[in-house]
Amino acid sequence: QQRRNSVSHYGGAHNINAWLTTMPLDRSTLAQLQSEALADDLEIDEQRMCKWNEEDVRNYFESGGKQLPQWDNTPIVSISHAVAPLVSPAQCSAAVASAPSPSPNKPTAAARKPRLLCLHGSASNTEATMFQMIILGLHDIDPQNSKCDCDFLEGPHVEAAAFDSQLSGEARSWYISSQPLEIGLRTIVEHA
């Protein structure tokens, strides 16, 4: 009965079962998830996050630190009487003490510009795409004035004719019928 009461305080059986069956996340896993979400500006609170599952951590980093697990508002102590903790409080405290403090020079999530991968259309090139992004107000000749960090990538296939006769530079495409689609996709994936 005590376990059932603790589970209801924790947001329901589904959340607690996920918590109980998930191994605690270590600092390196938390750092990897932080890096994948491009959330280097968010601090890793290992004492708190070691109790979350991987999905909760991903949601937290991808939301800019705004989305917390629903059950996280209840102190972990409420469940410690019902089941043995997966990680001791001493282990979590030691991990937090050894964690580096956030760099004061890193931009906050709000200050960071959105990053865009800009791909041109068929028989075009990055010059045309750059012009289109300027018209949309997302890019500027001076990158410091741009609203976004635009990353322009050229297609792997050279076309005989451009979509527009005034296009300067080579006309390129991501796919041509005589070549496998994988060539263009591989170019994009390798760039990332």
Coordinates of C-alpha atoms in Angstrom, one line a residue:
Q1 CA 0.0 0.0 0.0
Q2 CA 2.8 2.4 0.8
R3 CA 4.4 1.9 -2.6
R4 CA 1.0 2.5 -4.3
N5 CA 0.6 5.8 -2.5
S6 CA 4.1 6.9 -3.5
V7 CA 3.4 6.0 -7.1
S8 CA 0.3 8.1 -7.1
H9 CA 2.3 11.1 -5.8
Y10 CA 4.8 10.5 -8.5
G11 CA 2.4 11.1 -11.4
G12 CA 0.9 7.6 -11.9
A13 CA 2.1 4.0 -12.3
H14 CA 3.3 4.5 -15.9
N15 CA 5.8 7.2 -14.9
I16 CA 7.1 5.4 -11.9
N17 CA 7.4 2.1 -13.7
A18 CA 9.5 3.8 -16.4
W19 CA 11.6 5.4 -13.7
L20 CA 12.1 2.1 -11.8
T21 CA 13.0 0.1 -14.9
T22 CA 15.4 2.7 -16.4
M23 CA 19.0 2.6 -15.3
P24 CA 20.2 6.0 -13.9
L25 CA 21.9 8.1 -16.5
D26 CA 25.5 8.9 -15.9
R27 CA 27.2 12.3 -16.5
S28 CA 28.7 11.2 -19.9
T29 CA 25.2 10.1 -21.2
L30 CA 23.7 13.4 -20.0
A31 CA 26.4 15.4 -21.7
Q32 CA 25.9 13.4 -24.9
L33 CA 22.2 14.1 -24.9
Q34 CA 22.9 17.8 -24.1
S35 CA 25.3 18.0 -27.1
E36 CA 22.8 16.2 -29.5
A37 CA 20.2 18.8 -28.6
L38 CA 22.6 21.7 -29.1
A39 CA 21.9 22.7 -25.5
D40 CA 25.4 23.5 -24.3
D41 CA 24.0 26.7 -22.6
L42 CA 21.8 24.6 -20.3
E43 CA 23.4 23.3 -17.1
I44 CA 23.4 19.6 -16.3
D45 CA 21.8 19.1 -12.9
E46 CA 23.1 15.6 -12.4
Q47 CA 21.6 15.2 -8.9
R48 CA 18.2 15.8 -10.4
M49 CA 18.6 14.3 -13.9
C50 CA 20.1 11.0 -12.7
K51 CA 16.6 10.1 -11.7
W52 CA 15.0 10.9 -15.1
N53 CA 14.7 8.6 -18.0
E54 CA 16.4 9.4 -21.4
E55 CA 13.2 10.7 -22.9
D56 CA 12.7 13.2 -20.0
V57 CA 16.3 14.4 -20.5
R58 CA 15.9 14.8 -24.3
N59 CA 12.6 16.8 -23.8
Y60 CA 14.3 19.0 -21.2
F61 CA 17.2 19.9 -23.5
E62 CA 15.2 20.2 -26.7
S63 CA 12.7 22.6 -24.9
G64 CA 15.5 24.9 -23.8
G65 CA 15.1 23.7 -20.2
K66 CA 11.4 24.5 -20.0
Q67 CA 9.9 21.0 -20.1
L68 CA 10.4 19.0 -16.9
P69 CA 9.0 15.6 -16.1
Q70 CA 5.6 15.9 -14.5
W71 CA 6.6 13.9 -11.5
D72 CA 9.8 15.9 -10.9
N73 CA 7.9 18.4 -8.7
T74 CA 7.5 15.8 -6.0
P75 CA 10.6 15.3 -3.9
I76 CA 12.4 12.0 -4.6
V77 CA 12.2 11.3 -0.8
S78 CA 8.5 10.4 -1.2
I79 CA 9.5 7.2 -3.0
S80 CA 12.6 6.3 -1.1
H81 CA 10.5 4.8 1.7
A82 CA 8.7 2.5 -0.7
V83 CA 11.6 1.2 -2.9
A84 CA 15.4 1.2 -2.7
P85 CA 16.8 4.1 -4.8
L86 CA 18.6 3.3 -8.0
V87 CA 21.3 5.9 -7.2
S88 CA 22.2 6.8 -3.7
P89 CA 22.0 10.5 -2.6
A90 CA 25.7 10.4 -1.9
Q91 CA 26.4 9.4 -5.5
C92 CA 24.3 12.2 -6.9
S93 CA 25.8 14.8 -4.6
A94 CA 29.3 13.7 -5.5
A95 CA 28.5 14.0 -9.2
V96 CA 27.1 17.5 -8.8
A97 CA 30.1 18.6 -6.8
S98 CA 32.4 17.5 -9.6
A99 CA 30.4 19.0 -12.4
P100 CA 31.9 22.0 -14.2
S101 CA 30.1 25.3 -13.7
P102 CA 28.6 26.8 -16.9
S103 CA 30.7 29.2 -18.9
P104 CA 29.7 32.8 -18.5
N105 CA 30.6 33.4 -22.2
K106 CA 28.2 30.9 -23.7
P107 CA 25.1 32.4 -25.1
T108 CA 21.7 31.6 -23.6
A109 CA 19.1 29.6 -25.5
A110 CA 17.2 32.9 -26.1
A111 CA 20.3 34.7 -27.4
R112 CA 21.4 31.9 -29.7
K113 CA 20.4 32.3 -33.4
P114 CA 18.5 29.5 -35.1
R115 CA 20.6 27.4 -37.3
L116 CA 19.3 26.6 -40.8
L117 CA 20.7 24.2 -43.4
C118 CA 19.9 25.8 -46.7
L119 CA 19.6 23.5 -49.7
H120 CA 19.1 24.9 -53.2
G121 CA 16.6 23.6 -55.7
S122 CA 17.2 21.6 -58.9
A123 CA 19.6 23.2 -61.4
S124 CA 20.5 25.9 -59.0
N125 CA 23.3 26.8 -56.5
T126 CA 24.0 28.3 -53.1
E127 CA 24.1 31.8 -54.6
A128 CA 20.5 31.6 -55.6
T129 CA 19.5 30.2 -52.2
M130 CA 21.5 32.9 -50.4
F131 CA 19.6 35.6 -52.4
Q132 CA 16.2 33.9 -51.5
M133 CA 17.2 33.8 -47.8
I134 CA 18.1 37.5 -47.9
I135 CA 14.7 38.3 -49.5
L136 CA 13.0 36.3 -46.7
G137 CA 14.9 38.4 -44.1
L138 CA 16.7 35.3 -42.7
H139 CA 20.2 36.0 -44.0
D140 CA 22.4 39.1 -44.5
I141 CA 25.6 39.7 -46.5
D142 CA 27.2 40.4 -43.1
P143 CA 26.6 37.2 -40.9
Q144 CA 26.6 39.4 -37.8
N145 CA 23.4 41.0 -38.9
S146 CA 21.6 37.7 -39.9
K147 CA 18.6 36.6 -38.0
C148 CA 19.8 32.9 -38.5
D149 CA 23.0 31.1 -38.9
C150 CA 22.5 29.9 -42.4
D151 CA 24.7 27.0 -43.7
F152 CA 24.5 26.8 -47.5
L153 CA 25.3 23.4 -49.1
E154 CA 25.9 22.7 -52.8
G155 CA 24.3 19.7 -54.5
P156 CA 26.7 17.0 -55.7
H157 CA 25.6 16.8 -59.3
V158 CA 26.5 19.4 -62.0
E159 CA 23.7 20.2 -64.4
A160 CA 24.2 21.2 -68.1
A161 CA 21.7 24.1 -67.8
A162 CA 20.6 26.3 -65.0
F163 CA 17.0 26.9 -64.0
D164 CA 17.6 30.6 -64.8
S165 CA 19.9 31.9 -67.6
Q166 CA 21.1 34.7 -65.3
L167 CA 22.4 32.3 -62.6
S168 CA 26.1 32.7 -62.1
G169 CA 28.3 29.8 -61.2
E170 CA 27.6 26.1 -61.8
A171 CA 24.0 24.8 -61.8
R172 CA 23.8 21.9 -59.4
S173 CA 21.2 19.4 -58.2
W174 CA 20.7 16.9 -55.4
Y175 CA 19.4 14.3 -57.7
I176 CA 19.6 13.4 -61.4
S177 CA 17.8 10.4 -62.9
S178 CA 21.0 8.7 -64.1
Q179 CA 22.4 8.5 -60.5
P180 CA 21.1 7.0 -57.3
L181 CA 19.3 9.3 -54.9
E182 CA 21.7 8.1 -52.1
I183 CA 24.5 10.3 -53.5
G184 CA 22.6 13.5 -52.7
L185 CA 21.4 12.2 -49.3
R186 CA 24.9 11.1 -48.4
T187 CA 26.2 14.6 -49.1
I188 CA 23.7 16.1 -46.7
V189 CA 24.3 13.5 -44.0
E190 CA 28.1 13.8 -44.2
H191 CA 27.8 17.6 -43.9
A192 CA 25.9 17.3 -40.7

